[in-house]
Amino acid sequence: MAPSGALLRQCPLLLPQNREGTAYEGFVTAQGRDFHIRILLPVDFQLKNARLECSWHLKRILHGYRHIVKQRLHSCPDLVSFMVELKTILEIALKNTQDLHIPRPPEYYSCLVRDLEILGWNKVTYVDSGLTTVKLKAEDSCGREHLITLKLNAKYPREPPDCLVDFPVQFSVSWMPQNSLVDIYKQFLAALELLKEFWDAMDEIDRKTWVLEPENPTRSATRRRIAIGNNVSVTIEIDPRHPNMLPECYFLGADHEVNPLRTKLNNNMHLWDPDISLLQNLKDLLNIDFPSRAVLEKNDFAKDCGICYAYRLNGTTPDQVCDDPRCGQPFHQACLYEWLQGLPSTRQSFNIIFGECPYCNK
């Protein structure tokens, strides 16, 4: 659940609607204007599965930015961070909406076309009909392709364009009136190299292990849930600025399976070596081999939920497991929550529900 104090400071007009903190309704403010919004969080507070309900006016303004909003929902760690990102996106969208009605002087077009010719048309993947949005592509030193979207206002080149990138960290450009798109492109390339080690670590994990979540990770995603064995997995949160350091690790599975892994991690932390890859470090500290994509299929260790009989539900996979060693049946948290709420024998203490396993009744 998002910290209420921090959320109030960022969005004082957005208030919780229930005691669980899974529903928020109110207004988000940008450029002195208030826009109605409602945010519904799942019971596990995973933002990637949140639902946004906007007023028709806000929906129209954010229409061209839906993929960016969705991307931020996947990458932001909490509601406060997402609301900060949403306000920034809304500010950009409002400014660009206003700019559409401002006629561009002839110098704007001649300057933009000249900049694109100097940069090279082979780097351009998209230009809209009004010459207000440009998408450029670039490869980092490992051959990975990246895109940068430029939203130009009527005062270009006196003012820089807004830059939208799929980065795990903020990307801002330094700009002088004499600068051009070439300067932005150079800064974009430099930023790509700063994130090279982070993407190297992520690519190795995606290539050599079975990643359960996210299903289709974006370049800004800093989290991976990796399969370890039958209904046992670890979620790691990697710092993109220090990708070779020990990440935050959260083990998922039955207690008798994950407790030994937690013990190994705590006892071997001092063995972490920043000079070898993150994946190899995890193997060494946990003294395990992750299931290989070359040897095993995902269904060898990924079981369907014991309640809805599906593996993926609204983008989530089963992450709750019965602790009884003879059972070990996995469930989606949302399914298990709904099931337990319907049982008269269930009891609740603060935000934890205690009840019987739907399979073994333990």
Tab-separated table of C-alpha atoms in Angstrom, residues 9-329:
chain	number	residue	atom	x	y	z
A	9	ARG	CA	1.967	15.571	-0.530
A	10	GLN	CA	2.041	14.620	-4.211
A	11	CYS	CA	-1.718	14.382	-4.805
A	12	PRO	CA	-3.667	16.002	-1.953
A	13	LEU	CA	-6.942	15.572	-3.859
A	14	LEU	CA	-6.542	11.784	-4.322
A	15	LEU	CA	-8.002	9.932	-1.332
A	16	PRO	CA	-8.413	6.259	-0.322
A	17	GLN	CA	-11.927	4.879	-0.663
A	18	ASN	CA	-11.593	1.782	1.525
A	19	ARG	CA	-9.711	0.577	4.597
A	20	GLU	CA	-7.623	-1.889	2.593
A	21	GLY	CA	-6.110	0.916	0.482
A	22	THR	CA	-6.978	-0.771	-2.817
A	23	ALA	CA	-9.205	2.013	-4.182
A	24	TYR	CA	-8.335	5.687	-4.601
A	25	GLU	CA	-10.468	8.402	-6.133
A	26	GLY	CA	-10.120	12.134	-6.591
A	27	PHE	CA	-8.207	14.506	-8.805
A	28	VAL	CA	-4.731	14.771	-10.307
A	29	THR	CA	-3.526	18.342	-10.853
A	30	ALA	CA	-1.444	19.591	-13.776
A	31	GLN	CA	-0.947	23.143	-15.055
A	32	GLY	CA	-3.398	24.409	-12.456
A	33	ARG	CA	-6.202	22.149	-13.697
A	34	ASP	CA	-7.823	19.231	-11.863
A	35	PHE	CA	-8.684	15.973	-13.662
A	36	HIS	CA	-10.895	13.287	-12.139
A	37	ILE	CA	-9.302	9.838	-11.762
A	38	ARG	CA	-10.011	6.562	-9.994
A	39	ILE	CA	-7.337	3.915	-9.292
A	40	LEU	CA	-8.212	0.328	-8.361
A	41	LEU	CA	-5.376	-1.839	-7.021
A	42	PRO	CA	-5.433	-5.654	-6.723
A	43	VAL	CA	-5.217	-7.195	-3.266
A	44	ASP	CA	-1.454	-7.701	-3.675
A	45	PHE	CA	-1.022	-3.980	-4.575
A	46	GLN	CA	0.838	-4.854	-7.791
A	47	LEU	CA	0.642	-1.678	-9.905
A	48	LYS	CA	1.017	-3.595	-13.172
A	49	ASN	CA	-2.467	-5.058	-12.550
A	50	ALA	CA	-4.060	-1.793	-11.426
A	51	ARG	CA	-7.035	-0.338	-13.281
A	52	LEU	CA	-7.249	3.364	-14.106
A	53	GLU	CA	-10.620	5.003	-14.646
A	54	CYS	CA	-10.342	8.538	-16.084
A	55	SER	CA	-12.793	11.258	-16.966
A	56	TRP	CA	-13.476	11.503	-20.710
A	57	HIS	CA	-11.438	14.736	-20.799
A	58	LEU	CA	-8.368	13.163	-19.188
A	59	LYS	CA	-8.712	10.063	-21.377
A	60	ARG	CA	-8.705	12.231	-24.504
A	61	ILE	CA	-5.611	14.178	-23.380
A	62	LEU	CA	-3.669	10.978	-22.561
A	63	HIS	CA	-4.830	9.126	-25.690
A	64	GLY	CA	-1.442	9.315	-27.431
A	65	TYR	CA	0.415	8.426	-24.223
A	66	ARG	CA	-1.394	5.232	-23.217
A	67	HIS	CA	1.597	2.970	-23.908
A	68	ILE	CA	3.805	5.223	-21.748
A	69	VAL	CA	1.277	5.195	-18.875
A	70	LYS	CA	1.087	1.386	-19.117
A	71	GLN	CA	4.874	1.175	-19.151
A	72	ARG	CA	5.108	3.288	-15.990
A	73	LEU	CA	2.521	1.117	-14.240
A	74	HIS	CA	4.811	-1.864	-14.880
A	75	SER	CA	8.022	-0.168	-13.772
A	76	CYS	CA	7.020	2.059	-10.808
A	77	PRO	CA	7.545	0.407	-7.398
A	78	ASP	CA	4.578	2.066	-5.659
A	79	LEU	CA	1.545	4.316	-6.153
A	80	VAL	CA	3.380	7.468	-5.097
A	81	SER	CA	6.072	6.983	-7.747
A	82	PHE	CA	3.449	6.286	-10.392
A	83	MET	CA	1.463	9.425	-9.561
A	84	VAL	CA	4.631	11.522	-9.882
A	85	GLU	CA	5.244	9.941	-13.308
A	86	LEU	CA	1.591	10.396	-14.318
A	87	LYS	CA	1.685	14.101	-13.457
A	88	THR	CA	4.844	14.523	-15.574
A	89	ILE	CA	3.225	12.716	-18.525
A	90	LEU	CA	0.078	14.826	-18.110
A	91	GLU	CA	2.123	18.038	-18.079
A	92	ILE	CA	3.798	17.011	-21.353
A	93	ALA	CA	0.466	15.963	-22.909
A	94	LEU	CA	-1.209	19.254	-21.954
A	95	LYS	CA	1.682	21.306	-23.308
A	96	ASN	CA	1.668	19.403	-26.596
A	97	THR	CA	-2.131	19.677	-26.865
A	98	GLN	CA	-1.869	23.448	-26.483
A	99	ASP	CA	1.029	23.569	-28.966
A	100	LEU	CA	-1.110	21.946	-31.667
A	101	HIS	CA	-3.118	25.149	-31.925
A	102	ILE	CA	-0.047	27.393	-32.168
A	103	PRO	CA	0.985	27.920	-35.802
A	104	ARG	CA	4.586	26.985	-36.499
A	105	PRO	CA	6.724	29.593	-38.252
A	106	PRO	CA	8.434	28.568	-41.532
A	107	GLU	CA	11.786	28.526	-39.684
A	108	TYR	CA	10.493	25.722	-37.463
A	109	TYR	CA	10.031	23.343	-40.397
A	110	SER	CA	13.231	24.315	-42.219
A	111	CYS	CA	15.235	23.914	-38.985
A	112	LEU	CA	13.663	20.531	-38.170
A	113	VAL	CA	14.187	19.115	-41.668
A	114	ARG	CA	17.786	20.366	-41.667
A	115	ASP	CA	18.419	18.716	-38.285
A	116	LEU	CA	16.971	15.414	-39.505
A	117	GLU	CA	19.082	15.498	-42.650
A	118	ILE	CA	22.244	16.140	-40.616
A	119	LEU	CA	21.300	13.373	-38.175
A	120	GLY	CA	20.516	10.956	-40.992
A	121	TRP	CA	17.112	9.712	-42.133
A	122	ASN	CA	18.240	6.139	-41.454
A	123	LYS	CA	17.917	6.927	-37.729
A	124	VAL	CA	14.293	8.105	-38.083
A	125	THR	CA	11.557	5.507	-37.566
A	126	TYR	CA	8.514	7.814	-37.468
A	127	VAL	CA	7.473	11.412	-38.176
A	128	ASP	CA	3.850	12.498	-37.809
A	129	SER	CA	2.054	14.490	-40.506
A	130	GLY	CA	2.314	17.735	-38.529
A	131	LEU	CA	6.073	17.343	-37.927
A	132	THR	CA	5.530	17.645	-34.177
A	133	THR	CA	6.481	14.086	-33.129
A	134	VAL	CA	9.664	12.307	-34.195
A	135	LYS	CA	10.873	8.835	-33.198
A	136	LEU	CA	14.562	7.985	-33.514
A	137	LYS	CA	16.314	4.632	-33.162
A	138	ALA	CA	19.787	3.829	-31.889
A	139	GLU	CA	21.835	0.761	-31.060
A	140	ASP	CA	23.945	0.441	-27.939
A	141	SER	CA	27.396	-1.153	-28.067
A	142	CYS	CA	25.818	-4.625	-27.663
A	143	GLY	CA	23.529	-4.191	-30.663
A	144	ARG	CA	20.304	-3.676	-28.707
A	145	GLU	CA	17.911	-1.284	-30.449
A	146	HIS	CA	16.318	1.559	-28.479
A	147	LEU	CA	13.798	4.256	-29.372
A	148	ILE	CA	13.484	7.860	-28.277
A	149	THR	CA	10.299	9.834	-28.936
A	150	LEU	CA	10.650	13.596	-29.346
A	151	LYS	CA	7.643	15.896	-28.873
A	152	LEU	CA	8.550	19.292	-30.376
A	153	ASN	CA	6.812	22.509	-29.404
A	154	ALA	CA	6.361	25.603	-31.544
A	155	LYS	CA	9.407	27.316	-30.008
A	156	TYR	CA	11.879	24.695	-31.246
A	157	PRO	CA	14.883	25.103	-31.448
A	158	ARG	CA	14.836	27.829	-28.788
A	159	GLU	CA	13.293	25.282	-26.441
A	160	PRO	CA	14.156	21.569	-26.358
A	161	PRO	CA	11.648	18.861	-27.274
A	162	ASP	CA	10.193	16.597	-24.603
A	163	CYS	CA	12.033	13.271	-24.681
A	164	LEU	CA	10.303	9.962	-23.902
A	165	VAL	CA	12.452	6.839	-23.512
A	166	ASP	CA	12.060	3.290	-22.181
A	167	PHE	CA	14.649	3.719	-19.407
A	168	PRO	CA	14.651	2.502	-15.794
A	169	VAL	CA	16.016	5.914	-14.749
A	170	GLN	CA	15.068	9.463	-15.624
A	171	PHE	CA	16.485	10.833	-18.877
A	172	SER	CA	16.892	14.608	-19.146
A	173	VAL	CA	18.762	16.593	-21.771
A	174	SER	CA	20.959	19.667	-21.426
A	175	TRP	CA	19.975	22.216	-24.064
A	176	MET	CA	21.097	25.549	-25.466
A	177	PRO	CA	19.238	27.480	-28.203
A	178	GLN	CA	22.030	26.662	-30.668
A	179	ASN	CA	21.656	22.902	-30.046
A	180	SER	CA	19.966	20.493	-32.452
A	181	LEU	CA	18.550	16.969	-32.596
A	182	VAL	CA	22.117	15.746	-33.128
A	183	ASP	CA	22.993	16.916	-29.593
A	184	ILE	CA	19.980	15.097	-28.123
A	185	TYR	CA	20.930	11.967	-30.056
A	186	LYS	CA	24.484	12.084	-28.683
A	187	GLN	CA	23.149	12.422	-25.122
A	188	PHE	CA	20.780	9.526	-25.819
A	189	LEU	CA	23.717	7.337	-26.932
A	190	ALA	CA	25.725	8.312	-23.846
A	191	ALA	CA	22.785	7.401	-21.581
A	192	LEU	CA	22.492	4.013	-23.332
A	193	GLU	CA	26.108	3.186	-22.482
A	194	LEU	CA	25.580	4.122	-18.818
A	195	LEU	CA	22.803	1.508	-18.677
A	196	LYS	CA	24.716	-1.138	-20.638
A	197	GLU	CA	25.664	-3.284	-17.610
A	198	PHE	CA	22.084	-3.183	-16.310
A	199	TRP	CA	20.672	-4.444	-19.617
A	200	ASP	CA	23.486	-7.001	-19.894
A	201	ALA	CA	22.416	-8.456	-16.531
A	202	MET	CA	18.727	-8.431	-17.489
A	203	ASP	CA	19.363	-10.021	-20.882
A	204	GLU	CA	21.404	-12.829	-19.327
A	205	ILE	CA	18.585	-13.570	-16.892
A	206	ASP	CA	15.973	-13.500	-19.687
A	207	ARG	CA	18.124	-15.716	-21.903
A	208	LYS	CA	19.295	-18.346	-19.407
A	209	THR	CA	16.443	-18.691	-16.900
A	210	TRP	CA	12.692	-19.104	-16.953
A	211	VAL	CA	11.268	-15.673	-16.094
A	212	LEU	CA	7.717	-16.031	-14.782
A	213	GLU	CA	7.030	-12.298	-14.534
A	214	PRO	CA	6.915	-9.911	-16.301
A	215	GLU	CA	5.833	-11.900	-19.334
A	216	ASN	CA	7.122	-9.336	-21.842
A	217	PRO	CA	9.515	-7.099	-19.905
A	218	THR	CA	10.178	-3.572	-21.110
A	219	ARG	CA	13.651	-2.026	-21.058
A	220	SER	CA	12.579	0.036	-18.041
A	221	ALA	CA	11.584	-3.024	-15.971
A	222	THR	CA	13.934	-3.580	-13.021
A	223	ARG	CA	12.201	-6.648	-11.592
A	224	ARG	CA	12.254	-10.321	-12.569
A	225	ARG	CA	10.530	-13.298	-10.979
A	226	ILE	CA	12.694	-16.334	-11.766
A	227	ALA	CA	11.673	-19.982	-11.441
A	228	ILE	CA	13.847	-22.026	-9.076
A	229	GLY	CA	11.903	-25.274	-8.941
A	230	ASN	CA	8.421	-26.724	-8.625
A	231	ASN	CA	6.294	-23.812	-7.285
A	232	VAL	CA	9.395	-22.059	-5.934
A	233	SER	CA	10.671	-18.781	-7.359
A	234	VAL	CA	12.606	-15.664	-6.442
A	235	THR	CA	11.725	-12.082	-7.329
A	236	ILE	CA	14.754	-9.829	-7.694
A	237	GLU	CA	14.722	-6.026	-7.835
A	238	ILE	CA	17.884	-4.689	-9.495
A	239	ASP	CA	19.254	-1.186	-9.035
A	240	PRO	CA	19.882	0.054	-12.620
A	241	ARG	CA	22.610	2.416	-11.410
A	242	HIS	CA	24.451	-0.405	-9.584
A	243	PRO	CA	23.486	-3.591	-11.461
A	244	ASN	CA	26.459	-5.588	-10.181
A	245	MET	CA	25.488	-5.193	-6.534
A	246	LEU	CA	23.348	-7.649	-4.564
A	247	PRO	CA	19.688	-7.063	-5.566
A	248	GLU	CA	16.684	-7.203	-3.280
A	249	CYS	CA	15.442	-10.801	-3.229
A	250	TYR	CA	11.969	-12.081	-2.299
A	251	PHE	CA	11.385	-15.842	-2.253
A	252	LEU	CA	7.966	-17.259	-3.134
A	253	GLY	CA	6.850	-20.752	-2.263
A	254	ALA	CA	6.127	-23.068	0.647
A	255	ASP	CA	8.059	-22.273	3.831
A	256	HIS	CA	9.883	-25.607	3.902
A	257	GLU	CA	11.204	-24.839	0.388
A	258	VAL	CA	12.116	-21.162	0.684
A	259	ASN	CA	13.438	-20.982	4.245
A	260	PRO	CA	16.671	-22.879	3.376
A	261	LEU	CA	17.176	-20.507	0.409
A	262	ARG	CA	16.751	-17.455	2.648
A	263	THR	CA	19.276	-18.936	5.084
A	264	LYS	CA	21.819	-19.542	2.299
A	265	LEU	CA	21.395	-16.012	0.989
A	266	ASN	CA	21.874	-14.457	4.431
A	267	ASN	CA	24.871	-16.642	5.259
A	268	ASN	CA	26.625	-16.113	1.911
A	269	MET	CA	26.020	-12.411	1.303
A	270	HIS	CA	29.681	-11.667	2.005
A	271	LEU	CA	30.665	-13.849	-0.975
A	272	TRP	CA	28.987	-11.525	-3.504
A	273	ASP	CA	31.541	-10.626	-6.186
A	274	PRO	CA	30.746	-7.500	-8.277
A	275	ASP	CA	33.294	-8.629	-10.876
A	276	ILE	CA	31.193	-11.587	-12.040
A	277	SER	CA	27.687	-11.553	-13.482
A	278	LEU	CA	24.633	-11.061	-11.311
A	279	LEU	CA	23.155	-14.405	-12.377
A	280	GLN	CA	26.350	-16.320	-11.533
A	281	ASN	CA	26.490	-14.589	-8.151
A	282	LEU	CA	22.927	-15.704	-7.381
A	283	LYS	CA	23.795	-19.280	-8.334
A	284	ASP	CA	26.886	-19.242	-6.116
A	285	LEU	CA	25.168	-17.690	-3.091
A	286	LEU	CA	22.126	-19.963	-3.258
A	287	ASN	CA	24.166	-22.993	-4.366
A	288	ILE	CA	21.617	-23.854	-7.061
A	289	ASP	CA	21.206	-24.056	-10.820
A	290	PHE	CA	18.169	-22.235	-12.172
A	291	PRO	CA	15.990	-24.305	-14.538
A	292	SER	CA	17.459	-23.924	-18.021
A	293	ARG	CA	15.414	-22.789	-20.995
A	294	ALA	CA	17.450	-25.186	-23.140
A	295	VAL	CA	16.538	-28.265	-21.085
A	296	LEU	CA	13.133	-27.684	-19.483
A	297	GLU	CA	9.766	-26.369	-20.643
A	298	LYS	CA	7.874	-23.848	-18.556
A	299	ASN	CA	5.138	-26.375	-17.719
A	300	ASP	CA	7.790	-28.583	-16.075
A	301	PHE	CA	7.728	-26.325	-13.033
A	302	ALA	CA	4.804	-23.908	-13.544
A	303	LYS	CA	1.503	-25.315	-12.247
A	304	ASP	CA	-1.952	-23.843	-12.765
A	305	CYS	CA	-3.842	-22.191	-9.920
A	306	GLY	CA	-5.779	-24.729	-7.828
A	307	ILE	CA	-8.869	-22.489	-7.780
A	308	CYS	CA	-9.294	-20.962	-11.254
A	309	TYR	CA	-7.317	-23.731	-13.039
A	310	ALA	CA	-5.398	-21.161	-15.093
A	311	TYR	CA	-1.721	-20.273	-15.019
A	312	ARG	CA	-1.978	-16.579	-15.889
A	313	LEU	CA	-4.758	-14.423	-14.434
A	314	ASN	CA	-4.840	-10.726	-15.393
A	315	GLY	CA	-1.123	-10.919	-16.101
A	316	THR	CA	-0.195	-12.578	-12.778
A	317	THR	CA	0.979	-16.135	-12.143
A	318	PRO	CA	0.303	-18.299	-9.024
A	319	ASP	CA	2.480	-16.910	-6.208
A	320	GLN	CA	0.910	-18.435	-3.077
A	321	VAL	CA	1.703	-22.046	-2.159
A	322	CYS	CA	0.284	-24.354	0.492
A	323	ASP	CA	2.946	-24.855	3.175
A	324	ASP	CA	2.135	-28.531	3.709
A	325	PRO	CA	4.989	-30.544	2.065
A	326	ARG	CA	2.510	-33.243	0.959
A	327	CYS	CA	0.345	-30.667	-0.851
A	328	GLY	CA	2.305	-27.675	-2.195
A	329	GLN	CA	-0.577	-26.576	-4.436
